[in-house]
Coordinates of C-alpha atoms in Angstrom, one line a residue:
Chain A
M213 CA 84.1 93.3 110.8
A214 CA 84.6 95.0 114.1
G215 CA 81.0 95.3 114.8
V216 CA 78.2 93.3 116.4
A217 CA 74.7 93.1 115.1
G218 CA 71.6 91.7 116.6
G219 CA 68.9 90.3 114.5
G220 CA 65.2 90.7 115.0
G221 CA 62.4 88.3 114.1
G222 CA 59.4 89.6 112.4
G223 CA 55.7 88.8 112.7
G224 CA 53.9 85.5 113.1
G225 CA 53.8 82.4 111.0
N226 CA 56.8 80.6 109.5
D227 CA 58.3 83.6 107.7
F228 CA 60.9 85.4 109.6
Q229 CA 62.0 88.8 108.6
W230 CA 65.5 89.5 109.5
C231 CA 66.9 93.0 110.2
F232 CA 69.7 94.6 112.0
S233 CA 68.6 95.6 115.5
Q234 CA 71.7 97.2 116.6
V235 CA 75.2 97.7 115.2
K236 CA 78.1 98.3 117.4
G237 CA 81.6 99.2 116.5
A238 CA 83.5 101.2 113.9
I239 CA 82.1 102.0 110.5
D240 CA 85.5 103.1 109.3
E241 CA 87.1 101.3 106.5
D242 CA 90.4 100.9 108.3
V243 CA 90.1 99.0 111.5
A244 CA 92.9 98.2 113.8
E245 CA 93.7 94.6 113.6
A246 CA 93.4 94.2 117.3
D247 CA 89.8 95.3 117.2
I248 CA 88.6 92.7 114.9
I249 CA 86.0 90.6 116.6
S250 CA 86.9 86.9 116.7
T251 CA 84.1 85.4 118.7
V252 CA 80.6 86.2 120.0
E253 CA 78.4 84.4 122.6
F254 CA 75.2 85.2 124.4
N255 CA 74.7 83.9 127.9
Y256 CA 71.9 81.6 128.8
S257 CA 69.3 84.3 129.5
G258 CA 70.4 86.5 126.6
D259 CA 70.9 89.5 128.8
L260 CA 74.6 89.5 128.3
L261 CA 76.5 89.3 125.1
A262 CA 80.3 88.7 125.2
T263 CA 82.6 89.4 122.3
G264 CA 86.3 88.5 122.0
D265 CA 88.7 90.3 119.7
K266 CA 92.1 89.7 118.1
G267 CA 93.7 91.9 120.7
G268 CA 92.8 89.5 123.5
R269 CA 90.1 91.7 124.9
V270 CA 86.6 90.7 126.0
V271 CA 83.8 93.2 125.8
I272 CA 80.5 92.3 127.5
F273 CA 77.3 94.0 126.5
Q274 CA 74.2 94.1 128.7
R275 CA 70.7 94.4 127.5
E276 CA 68.9 97.3 129.2
Q277 CA 65.8 96.7 131.2
E278 CA 62.6 96.5 129.2
N279 CA 61.0 99.8 129.0
K280 CA 57.4 99.6 130.1
S281 CA 56.4 102.3 127.7
R282 CA 57.7 100.4 124.8
P283 CA 57.0 96.8 125.6
H284 CA 57.5 95.4 122.1
S285 CA 60.9 96.7 121.3
R286 CA 63.8 94.8 122.4
G287 CA 66.2 96.3 124.9
E288 CA 69.3 97.9 123.6
Y289 CA 72.7 96.5 124.4
N290 CA 75.2 98.7 126.1
V291 CA 78.7 98.1 127.2
Y292 CA 78.8 96.4 130.5
S293 CA 82.4 95.5 131.1
T294 CA 85.7 95.4 129.2
F295 CA 88.8 93.5 130.2
Q296 CA 92.0 92.2 128.8
S297 CA 91.6 88.4 128.9
H298 CA 94.7 87.2 127.2
E299 CA 98.1 88.7 126.4
P300 CA 100.5 87.7 123.7
E301 CA 103.0 85.2 124.8
F302 CA 106.2 83.8 123.5
D303 CA 107.0 80.2 123.6
Y304 CA 110.7 80.1 124.0
L305 CA 111.1 76.4 123.5
K306 CA 109.7 76.5 120.0
S307 CA 110.4 80.2 119.2
L308 CA 106.8 80.8 118.4
E309 CA 104.5 83.6 119.3
I310 CA 101.2 82.6 120.9
E311 CA 98.5 84.9 119.6
E312 CA 96.3 86.6 122.1
K313 CA 93.3 86.4 119.8
I314 CA 90.2 85.0 121.6
N315 CA 89.0 81.9 119.8
K316 CA 86.0 81.1 121.9
I317 CA 83.9 82.3 124.8
R318 CA 81.5 80.2 126.7
W319 CA 79.3 81.3 129.6
L320 CA 78.7 79.1 132.6
P321 CA 75.2 78.8 133.9
Q322 CA 74.5 81.4 136.5
Q323 CA 74.5 80.1 140.0
N324 CA 74.7 83.3 142.0
A325 CA 74.9 87.0 141.5
A326 CA 78.2 86.8 139.7
H327 CA 78.7 85.7 136.1
F328 CA 81.3 83.3 135.0
L329 CA 82.7 82.7 131.5
L330 CA 85.5 80.7 129.9
S331 CA 87.6 82.4 127.3
T332 CA 90.4 80.8 125.3
N333 CA 93.1 81.7 122.9
D334 CA 95.2 79.1 121.0
K335 CA 96.8 77.6 124.1
T336 CA 95.3 78.8 127.4
I337 CA 91.8 78.8 128.8
K338 CA 90.8 81.2 131.5
L339 CA 87.8 81.3 133.8
W340 CA 86.7 84.9 134.5
K341 CA 84.3 86.1 137.2
I342 CA 82.3 89.2 136.4
S343 CA 80.7 90.8 139.4
E344 CA 79.0 94.0 140.2
R345 CA 79.7 96.3 142.9
D346 CA 77.2 99.1 143.6
K347 CA 77.8 99.7 147.3
R348 CA 80.7 101.1 149.1
A349 CA 81.6 100.9 152.7
E350 CA 82.3 104.1 154.5
G351 CA 83.4 104.8 158.0
Y352 CA 86.3 102.4 158.4
N353 CA 88.0 102.5 161.8
L354 CA 91.6 101.9 160.6
K355 CA 91.5 104.0 157.4
D356 CA 90.8 107.5 156.6
E357 CA 88.3 108.5 154.0
D358 CA 91.1 108.9 151.5
G359 CA 92.6 105.6 152.3
R360 CA 95.5 106.5 154.5
L361 CA 96.1 104.3 157.5
R362 CA 95.3 105.8 160.8
D363 CA 97.5 105.7 163.7
P364 CA 96.0 103.0 166.0
F365 CA 96.8 104.9 169.1
R366 CA 94.7 107.8 167.9
I367 CA 91.5 105.9 167.7
T368 CA 89.3 106.6 170.6
S369 CA 86.0 105.2 169.5
L370 CA 84.8 102.4 167.2
R371 CA 82.0 102.6 164.7
V372 CA 80.3 100.3 162.3
P373 CA 81.0 101.1 158.6
I374 CA 78.0 102.1 156.7
L375 CA 77.2 100.8 153.1
K376 CA 76.5 103.6 150.8
P377 CA 75.4 103.3 147.2
M378 CA 77.9 104.1 144.5
D379 CA 78.1 104.1 140.7
L380 CA 77.9 100.7 139.4
M381 CA 81.3 99.1 138.9
V382 CA 81.7 95.9 137.1
E383 CA 84.8 93.9 137.9
A384 CA 86.3 91.1 136.1
S385 CA 88.8 88.9 137.8
P386 CA 90.5 85.7 136.5
R387 CA 89.7 82.8 138.8
R388 CA 91.4 79.9 137.1
I389 CA 93.9 79.5 134.4
F390 CA 94.0 76.2 132.5
A391 CA 97.3 76.1 130.6
N392 CA 99.8 73.8 129.0
A393 CA 97.5 71.1 127.9
H394 CA 97.3 71.6 124.2
T395 CA 100.0 71.2 121.6
Y396 CA 97.9 72.4 118.8
H397 CA 95.5 75.3 118.5
I398 CA 92.4 75.2 120.6
N399 CA 89.3 75.6 118.4
S400 CA 86.4 74.8 120.8
I401 CA 85.4 74.7 124.4
S402 CA 82.2 73.4 125.8
V403 CA 80.7 73.4 129.3
N404 CA 79.2 70.2 130.5
S405 CA 75.6 69.9 131.8
D406 CA 77.0 68.8 135.1
H407 CA 78.4 72.3 135.6
E408 CA 81.6 70.9 136.9
T409 CA 83.5 69.9 133.9
Y410 CA 84.2 71.2 130.4
L411 CA 86.1 70.1 127.3
S412 CA 88.6 71.8 125.2
A413 CA 89.5 70.7 121.7
D414 CA 92.4 71.4 119.4
D415 CA 93.2 70.1 116.0
L416 CA 94.1 66.6 117.1
R417 CA 93.1 66.1 120.7
I418 CA 90.2 66.8 123.1
N419 CA 90.8 67.3 126.9
L420 CA 88.4 67.1 129.7
W421 CA 88.8 69.5 132.6
H422 CA 87.3 70.0 136.0
L423 CA 86.5 73.7 136.6
E424 CA 88.2 73.6 140.0
I425 CA 91.4 71.8 138.9
T426 CA 93.9 73.6 136.8
D427 CA 97.0 71.4 136.9
R428 CA 95.5 68.4 135.3
S429 CA 93.2 67.4 132.5
F430 CA 92.1 64.1 131.0
N431 CA 92.7 63.4 127.3
I432 CA 89.5 61.8 126.0
V433 CA 90.1 61.9 122.2
D434 CA 93.4 61.7 120.4
I435 CA 93.4 61.3 116.6
K436 CA 97.1 62.0 116.1
P437 CA 98.5 59.2 114.0
A438 CA 101.8 57.6 115.1
N439 CA 103.2 58.8 111.8
M440 CA 102.2 62.4 111.1
E441 CA 102.5 61.8 107.4
E442 CA 99.4 59.6 107.6
L443 CA 97.4 62.5 108.9
T444 CA 94.3 63.2 106.8
E445 CA 91.8 64.6 109.2
V446 CA 91.7 67.1 112.0
I447 CA 89.1 68.0 114.6
T448 CA 87.3 71.2 113.9
A449 CA 84.7 71.6 116.6
A450 CA 83.4 69.8 119.7
E451 CA 80.4 70.1 122.0
F452 CA 78.9 68.4 125.0
H453 CA 75.3 67.2 124.9
P454 CA 73.0 69.6 126.7
H455 CA 71.5 67.0 128.9
H456 CA 73.6 63.9 129.0
C457 CA 76.8 64.7 130.7
N458 CA 78.6 61.7 129.3
V459 CA 77.9 62.4 125.6
F460 CA 79.8 64.8 123.3
V461 CA 80.3 65.2 119.6
Y462 CA 83.2 66.3 117.5
S463 CA 83.3 67.3 113.9
S464 CA 86.1 66.8 111.4
S465 CA 87.7 68.4 108.4
K466 CA 86.3 65.6 106.3
G467 CA 82.7 66.5 107.0
T468 CA 82.0 63.8 109.5
I469 CA 80.6 64.0 113.1
R470 CA 81.4 61.5 115.7
L471 CA 79.3 61.1 118.8
C472 CA 81.2 59.6 121.8
D473 CA 80.1 58.3 125.1
M474 CA 82.6 58.7 127.9
R475 CA 81.2 55.8 129.8
S476 CA 82.4 53.3 127.2
S477 CA 86.1 53.9 127.8
A478 CA 88.6 56.4 129.2
L479 CA 89.9 57.3 125.7
C480 CA 87.0 57.8 123.4
D481 CA 88.8 57.0 120.2
R482 CA 86.0 54.8 119.1
H483 CA 82.8 56.6 118.4
S484 CA 79.4 55.5 119.4
K485 CA 77.8 57.1 116.4
F486 CA 79.2 58.3 113.1
F487 CA 77.3 60.9 111.1
E488 CA 78.3 61.4 107.5
E489 CA 76.3 62.3 104.4
P490 CA 77.3 60.3 101.3
E491 CA 78.8 62.6 98.7
D492 CA 76.7 63.6 95.8
P493 CA 78.7 62.5 92.8
S494 CA 77.2 65.1 90.5
S495 CA 78.5 68.0 92.5
R496 CA 82.0 66.6 93.0
S497 CA 84.9 68.9 92.3
F498 CA 88.5 69.3 93.3
F499 CA 87.4 71.3 96.3
S500 CA 84.7 68.9 97.5
E501 CA 86.7 67.9 100.5
I502 CA 87.7 71.4 101.5
I503 CA 84.1 72.7 101.4
S504 CA 82.8 69.7 103.3
S505 CA 85.0 70.6 106.3
I506 CA 82.7 71.4 109.2
S507 CA 83.4 74.6 110.9
D508 CA 80.9 74.5 113.7
V509 CA 78.6 72.0 115.4
K510 CA 75.8 72.8 117.9
F511 CA 73.2 70.8 119.7
S512 CA 69.7 72.0 119.8
H513 CA 68.4 72.9 123.2
S514 CA 66.2 69.9 123.3
G515 CA 69.2 67.7 122.7
R516 CA 67.5 65.7 120.0
Y517 CA 69.1 67.4 117.0
M518 CA 72.4 69.0 116.1
M519 CA 73.3 71.5 113.5
T520 CA 76.5 71.6 111.5
R521 CA 78.0 74.3 109.3
D522 CA 80.3 73.6 106.4
Y523 CA 81.4 76.1 103.8
L524 CA 78.2 76.4 101.7
S525 CA 75.5 74.9 103.8
V526 CA 73.9 74.3 107.2
K527 CA 72.7 70.8 108.0
V528 CA 70.4 69.7 110.8
W529 CA 70.9 66.1 111.9
D530 CA 68.6 63.9 114.0
L531 CA 70.8 62.1 116.5
N532 CA 69.0 58.9 115.8
M533 CA 69.8 58.9 112.1
E534 CA 73.5 58.7 111.1
N535 CA 73.4 58.3 107.4
R536 CA 72.2 61.7 106.3
P537 CA 70.9 65.0 107.8
V538 CA 67.2 65.7 108.1
E539 CA 67.4 69.2 106.7
T540 CA 69.9 71.0 104.6
Y541 CA 70.0 74.7 103.9
Q542 CA 72.2 76.2 101.2
V543 CA 73.5 79.4 102.6
H544 CA 75.4 80.8 99.7
E545 CA 75.1 78.3 96.9
Y546 CA 76.0 81.0 94.4
L547 CA 79.6 80.6 95.6
R548 CA 79.8 77.1 94.3
S549 CA 80.7 78.2 90.9
K550 CA 83.5 80.4 92.2
L551 CA 85.3 77.9 94.3
C552 CA 88.6 78.1 92.4
S553 CA 88.9 81.9 92.9
L554 CA 87.9 81.5 96.6
Y555 CA 90.6 78.8 96.9
E556 CA 93.2 81.1 95.4
N557 CA 92.6 83.9 97.8
D558 CA 92.2 81.6 100.7
C559 CA 88.6 82.6 101.4
I560 CA 87.6 79.0 101.0
F561 CA 89.1 78.4 104.4
D562 CA 86.9 80.9 106.2
K563 CA 85.1 79.4 109.2
F564 CA 81.5 80.2 109.9
E565 CA 79.5 79.5 113.1
C566 CA 75.9 78.5 113.5
C567 CA 73.4 78.9 116.3
W568 CA 70.0 77.8 117.3
N569 CA 67.5 80.3 118.5
G570 CA 66.0 80.0 122.0
S571 CA 63.1 77.8 120.9
D572 CA 65.1 75.6 118.4
R573 CA 63.3 77.0 115.4
Chain B
M164 CA 96.7 86.6 100.4
L165 CA 95.1 89.6 101.9
G166 CA 96.9 91.7 104.4
R167 CA 96.0 91.3 108.0
G168 CA 93.6 93.8 109.5
L169 CA 92.2 94.8 106.2
K170 CA 88.5 94.5 105.6
R171 CA 87.6 92.7 102.4
K172 CA 85.9 95.0 100.1
L173 CA 83.9 94.3 97.0
S174 CA 86.5 95.9 94.7
D175 CA 89.2 93.6 96.0
Y176 CA 87.1 90.7 95.3
E177 CA 86.5 91.8 91.8
E178 CA 90.3 92.3 91.3
N179 CA 90.9 88.8 92.5
M180 CA 88.4 87.4 90.1
A181 CA 90.5 88.4 87.1
G182 CA 93.0 85.7 86.7
L183 CA 93.5 82.0 86.0
S184 CA 91.2 80.9 88.8
S185 CA 88.3 82.9 87.4
A186 CA 89.0 81.4 84.0
F187 CA 88.7 78.1 85.8
D188 CA 85.4 79.0 87.3
S189 CA 83.8 80.6 84.3
S190 CA 85.0 78.6 81.4
R191 CA 83.5 75.3 80.6
N192 CA 85.8 74.8 77.6
L193 CA 88.9 74.4 79.7
P194 CA 90.1 70.8 79.3
Y195 CA 89.9 68.8 82.4
P196 CA 93.6 67.9 82.6
L197 CA 94.4 71.5 82.4
K198 CA 92.0 72.4 85.2
R199 CA 93.5 69.7 87.3
Q200 CA 97.0 70.9 86.6
L201 CA 96.0 74.4 87.6
V202 CA 94.5 73.3 90.9
L203 CA 97.6 71.1 91.5
N204 CA 99.9 74.1 90.9
M205 CA 97.9 76.2 93.3
C206 CA 98.0 73.5 95.9
L207 CA 101.7 73.1 95.7
T208 CA 102.3 76.9 95.8
K209 CA 100.2 77.1 98.9
L210 CA 102.0 74.2 100.6
Q211 CA 105.3 75.8 99.7
T212 CA 104.1 79.2 101.2
Y213 CA 102.9 77.5 104.3
K214 CA 106.2 75.7 104.7
M215 CA 107.9 79.0 104.9
L216 CA 105.7 80.2 107.7
V217 CA 106.9 79.8 111.2
E218 CA 103.7 78.2 112.3
P219 CA 101.7 76.7 109.4
N220 CA 98.0 76.1 109.9
L221 CA 97.6 72.4 110.4
H222 CA 93.9 72.3 109.3
R223 CA 94.7 74.1 106.0
S224 CA 97.8 72.0 105.3
V225 CA 95.9 68.8 105.8
L226 CA 93.1 69.9 103.5
I227 CA 95.5 71.0 100.8
A228 CA 97.6 67.8 101.1
N229 CA 94.4 65.7 100.8
T230 CA 93.5 67.6 97.6
V231 CA 96.9 67.0 96.2
R232 CA 96.8 63.3 97.0
Q233 CA 93.3 63.0 95.5
I234 CA 94.6 64.6 92.2
Q235 CA 97.7 62.4 92.3
E236 CA 95.5 59.3 92.7
E237 CA 93.3 60.4 89.8
M238 CA 96.3 60.9 87.5
R239 CA 97.8 57.6 88.5
Q240 CA 94.6 55.8 87.7
E241 CA 94.3 57.5 84.4
S242 CA 97.8 56.6 83.3
S243 CA 97.6 53.0 84.6
Q244 CA 94.6 52.6 82.4
Q245 CA 96.6 53.4 79.3
P246 CA 98.4 50.7 77.4
I247 CA 101.6 49.7 79.1
N248 CA 104.7 48.5 77.3
V249 CA 107.6 46.8 79.0
C250 CA 110.7 48.8 78.7
S251 CA 113.8 46.7 78.3
G252 CA 116.1 49.6 78.5
I253 CA 115.4 50.3 82.2
A254 CA 118.2 49.5 84.5
P255 CA 117.1 46.9 87.0
N256 CA 116.9 48.0 90.5
P257 CA 115.5 46.4 93.6
H258 CA 113.0 49.2 94.2
C259 CA 111.3 49.7 91.0
Y260 CA 109.8 47.1 88.7
P261 CA 108.9 48.2 85.2
G262 CA 105.5 46.8 85.4
I263 CA 102.6 45.7 83.4
D264 CA 101.2 44.4 86.6
S265 CA 98.9 46.8 88.1
S266 CA 98.5 44.9 91.3
A267 CA 100.1 46.5 94.3
I268 CA 103.8 46.2 94.6
S269 CA 104.9 47.0 98.1
L270 CA 107.6 49.6 97.9
H271 CA 109.3 50.4 101.1
L272 CA 109.4 54.1 101.5
P273 CA 111.0 55.0 104.8
S274 CA 108.6 57.8 105.3
G275 CA 105.9 55.1 105.7
S276 CA 103.6 56.4 103.0
S277 CA 100.6 54.3 102.2
Q278 CA 100.3 51.6 99.6
Q279 CA 98.8 53.7 97.0
E280 CA 101.8 55.9 96.7
S281 CA 103.9 52.8 96.1
N282 CA 101.9 52.0 93.0
C283 CA 103.3 54.9 91.2
C284 CA 106.3 52.8 90.2
N285 CA 104.2 50.6 88.1
S286 CA 103.5 53.3 85.7
W287 CA 107.0 54.4 84.9
S288 CA 107.2 52.6 81.7
A289 CA 103.7 53.4 80.7
E290 CA 103.2 54.8 77.3
G291 CA 101.6 58.1 77.3
P292 CA 101.9 61.7 76.5
I293 CA 105.2 63.0 77.8
E294 CA 103.4 65.4 80.1
N295 CA 102.1 62.5 82.1
S296 CA 105.6 61.1 82.5
L297 CA 106.8 64.4 83.7
L298 CA 103.8 64.6 86.0
M299 CA 104.5 61.1 87.3
V300 CA 108.0 62.1 88.2
S301 CA 106.7 65.0 90.1
D302 CA 104.3 62.7 91.9
D303 CA 107.0 61.4 94.0
D304 CA 108.4 64.8 94.7
M305 CA 104.9 65.8 95.8
S306 CA 104.4 62.8 98.0
S307 CA 107.7 63.4 99.6
A308 CA 107.0 67.1 99.8
I309 CA 103.7 66.4 101.6
S310 CA 105.4 63.9 103.9
S311 CA 108.1 66.3 104.8
I312 CA 105.6 69.1 105.4
L313 CA 103.5 67.0 107.7
K314 CA 106.6 65.8 109.5
D315 CA 107.9 69.3 109.9
L316 CA 104.5 70.2 111.4
D317 CA 104.9 67.4 113.8
F318 CA 108.4 68.6 114.8
M319 CA 107.3 72.2 115.2
E320 CA 104.2 71.5 117.2
D321 CA 104.6 68.4 119.2
I322 CA 107.7 68.7 121.2
S323 CA 107.0 65.7 123.4
P324 CA 106.3 62.7 121.3
P325 CA 105.7 59.3 123.0
T326 CA 109.1 58.0 124.1
S327 CA 108.7 54.8 122.2
L328 CA 108.6 56.7 118.9
V329 CA 111.5 59.0 119.6
P330 CA 114.3 56.7 118.4
A331 CA 112.4 55.9 115.2
G332 CA 111.7 59.6 114.6
D333 CA 115.3 60.5 114.9
D334 CA 116.3 57.9 112.4
E335 CA 113.8 58.8 109.8
P336 CA 115.1 62.2 108.7
L337 CA 118.5 60.7 108.1
K338 CA 117.2 57.7 106.2
S339 CA 114.6 59.5 104.1
P340 CA 117.0 61.6 102.1
E341 CA 119.1 58.7 101.3
N342 CA 116.3 56.6 100.0
T343 CA 114.4 59.3 98.4
C344 CA 117.5 60.3 96.6
L345 CA 117.8 56.7 95.4
K346 CA 114.2 56.8 94.3
L347 CA 114.6 60.0 92.3
E348 CA 117.7 58.7 90.7
D349 CA 115.8 55.5 89.8
D350 CA 113.0 57.6 88.4
R351 CA 115.3 59.4 86.1
Q352 CA 116.9 56.3 84.9
D353 CA 113.4 54.9 84.2
L354 CA 112.5 58.0 82.3
K355 CA 115.7 57.8 80.2
G356 CA 114.8 54.2 79.5
A357 CA 111.4 55.3 78.5
E358 CA 112.9 57.8 76.3
C359 CA 114.8 55.4 74.3
V360 CA 111.8 53.2 73.8
F361 CA 109.2 55.9 73.0
G362 CA 111.5 57.8 70.7
S363 CA 108.6 58.8 68.5
F364 CA 107.3 61.2 71.1
E365 CA 108.4 64.7 71.0
I366 CA 110.8 64.9 73.8
S367 CA 113.0 67.8 74.7
N368 CA 116.7 67.5 74.2
S369 CA 117.5 68.3 77.8
T370 CA 119.4 65.6 79.6
S371 CA 117.4 66.1 82.8
Y372 CA 113.7 65.7 82.5
L373 CA 113.3 67.4 85.8
K374 CA 114.5 70.6 84.4
D375 CA 111.3 71.1 82.5
L376 CA 109.0 70.6 85.3
A377 CA 106.8 73.6 86.3
I378 CA 107.3 72.8 89.9
D379 CA 110.9 73.8 89.4
D380 CA 109.9 77.4 89.6
I381 CA 108.1 76.8 92.8
F382 CA 111.1 75.2 94.5
E383 CA 113.7 77.6 93.2
D384 CA 113.3 80.3 95.8
I385 CA 113.1 78.3 98.9
D386 CA 115.3 79.1 101.7
T387 CA 116.1 75.7 103.1
S388 CA 118.4 76.9 105.9
M389 CA 115.8 76.1 108.5
Y390 CA 115.7 72.5 107.5
D391 CA 119.3 71.8 106.8
S392 CA 120.5 70.4 110.1
D393 CA 117.2 68.8 111.2
F394 CA 115.5 67.6 108.2
C395 CA 117.4 66.9 105.1
S396 CA 115.2 67.9 102.3
P397 CA 117.0 66.9 99.1
L398 CA 113.7 66.3 97.5
L399 CA 113.4 70.1 97.3
M400 CA 116.9 70.4 96.0
A401 CA 116.9 67.5 93.6
P402 CA 114.5 68.9 91.1
R403 CA 116.9 71.6 90.3
P404 CA 119.0 71.0 87.3
P405 CA 122.5 70.1 88.2
S406 CA 124.1 72.4 85.8
A407 CA 121.9 75.5 86.3
A408 CA 123.3 78.2 88.4
T409 CA 120.7 79.3 90.8
E410 CA 120.8 82.6 92.6
E411 CA 120.3 81.2 96.0
T412 CA 123.4 79.9 97.8
L413 CA 123.3 76.3 98.8
K414 CA 124.0 75.3 102.3
T415 CA 125.8 72.1 102.9
F416 CA 123.8 69.1 104.1
P417 CA 126.0 67.4 106.7
S418 CA 123.7 64.6 107.5
C419 CA 123.1 64.0 103.8
N420 CA 126.7 63.8 102.8
S421 CA 127.5 61.4 105.5
S422 CA 124.7 59.0 105.0
S423 CA 125.1 57.8 101.5
T424 CA 127.4 57.6 98.5
N425 CA 124.4 57.5 96.2
N426 CA 123.6 61.1 96.5
I427 CA 124.8 61.9 93.1
P428 CA 122.3 64.5 92.3
I429 CA 123.1 66.3 95.5
C430 CA 126.8 66.2 95.0
R431 CA 126.5 67.6 91.5
T432 CA 124.5 70.6 92.7
D433 CA 126.9 71.0 95.5
L434 CA 129.9 71.3 93.3
S435 CA 128.2 73.7 90.9
E436 CA 127.1 75.8 93.7
L437 CA 130.5 75.8 95.2
D438 CA 131.8 77.0 91.9
H439 CA 129.2 79.7 91.9
I440 CA 130.1 80.8 95.4
M441 CA 133.8 80.9 94.6
E442 CA 133.0 83.1 91.6
I443 CA 131.2 85.5 93.8
L444 CA 133.9 85.5 96.4
V445 CA 136.6 86.0 93.9
G446 CA 134.6 88.6 92.3
S447 CA 135.2 87.5 88.8

């Protein structure tokens, strides 16, 4: 759906009422393929919402300032900036087209007036700087008002340029391009709590980058077997721990999550913790493995729990307990009886994301 | 598969519901083996479709391949539990032992597939409904098909394998057709042996059991031109009946022809296809 919706929480107590707060995008039935939104991410404060689409564009929405006369209603989000993040590329060596679709966007924690985000397609990650400009300098010595260069010999006096307000302009500029490190399609990126490094994960490998260094990355997980025919599992998502900069997790297509500590070895092929729920034999079907594939994993803000999303359910895990989740929520259990049809039309391979709210409720 | 850029609507969903898969979902009376066969057919069709894509999705391919392996394993276990007779009519060969013995016999498949796949040989002479035998033959095709798909993915995606593996990698595609051809031929011999022993079963009169396989239809329309020079995939070609004239023109397999004199199934199809091509060229 080429639209974005915000949810609103209702009154007090444990019962939430969910409703659409705002819908953006086209209501038309026929949507251009390039407009289809492929990823969504709030920044840390929630003031900015970034969306990436199949056409390689990023649109950032900003929440308007709270209106004093209506203190209880949430601010509306309006378009803040739009830019083309990725272009389609052609890999001549393999005769393959590299899609410009944005797979993931992650914001960096804000350190100055500008905002930074990482956006990635299948192969390349880019660091974008989004900055505001609301002042303009006037009264240059060497340039006319319309920009033409003055003849230096004609200048008889010097003046100091004055800053004048102008309409707000939001500029996005690419600051780093991290390319050529992934053979397979990138499915996750995650910024580390040290604010200096981040990881990127594809189907079989995870790489560690430094935000300042674009020509090198460290491979920290590699599950590619020597013989590809023995491949039975792929990496589906990965994330750094919110507080411990040496800890990260990655999920697999077999419904398992591995927690790794980068201090133990340079190549984290051996996990420190292994999370897997034993299969319920009564609900076993031909499609059990397919629906157990985890599509997203997210740490809670506290860092004590993590949430995983597979096809039919959301599970909350306590990091101290590896043998089963502490909570399980069936999201659309009614689909369980229709698995074969969903398999036939490929809907069973749809990937869903999950997200904690600000207070981990 | 839905077209790209189209929103999924409720009416499309309902249309999709009508069909075999909805029968699978809704009917409790469908016998389990039939359900399993249905899922298996769907898996193979998908794998086949993905193979034709320029860039198959690794995640999906792995999931589907695992599902196929799981079903294969189930079928093998079922047939190995049935009473087993020794078949004396089977031509002895070094690779396949007509076995009562259900313990693992290590079978060297050059593709390096796991032990469990090698156990399939034990069941060749197993008594059982003829469908099982046909399915067992297709097992090997399936295993080989999965292996070749995953290997192709490797070739497509990972252009820079570790140097120590490169020589081995180069040899494998050449070796595998030879040995899998051998294997398939052995299988057919085994089946023919089985036929003579279990004559009381209703068996079709065709000389080639592989002709009757449902997967034949799946493999018929493949354009294997992409894989000809790099990966010899006779396992896709072999299931075709040697005498049947297919519509698609066969390309020659240079690496195959040079590697082995045992490629009898391949040569037969080659000749018949050459005839077919000649017919077309001559216009008769």
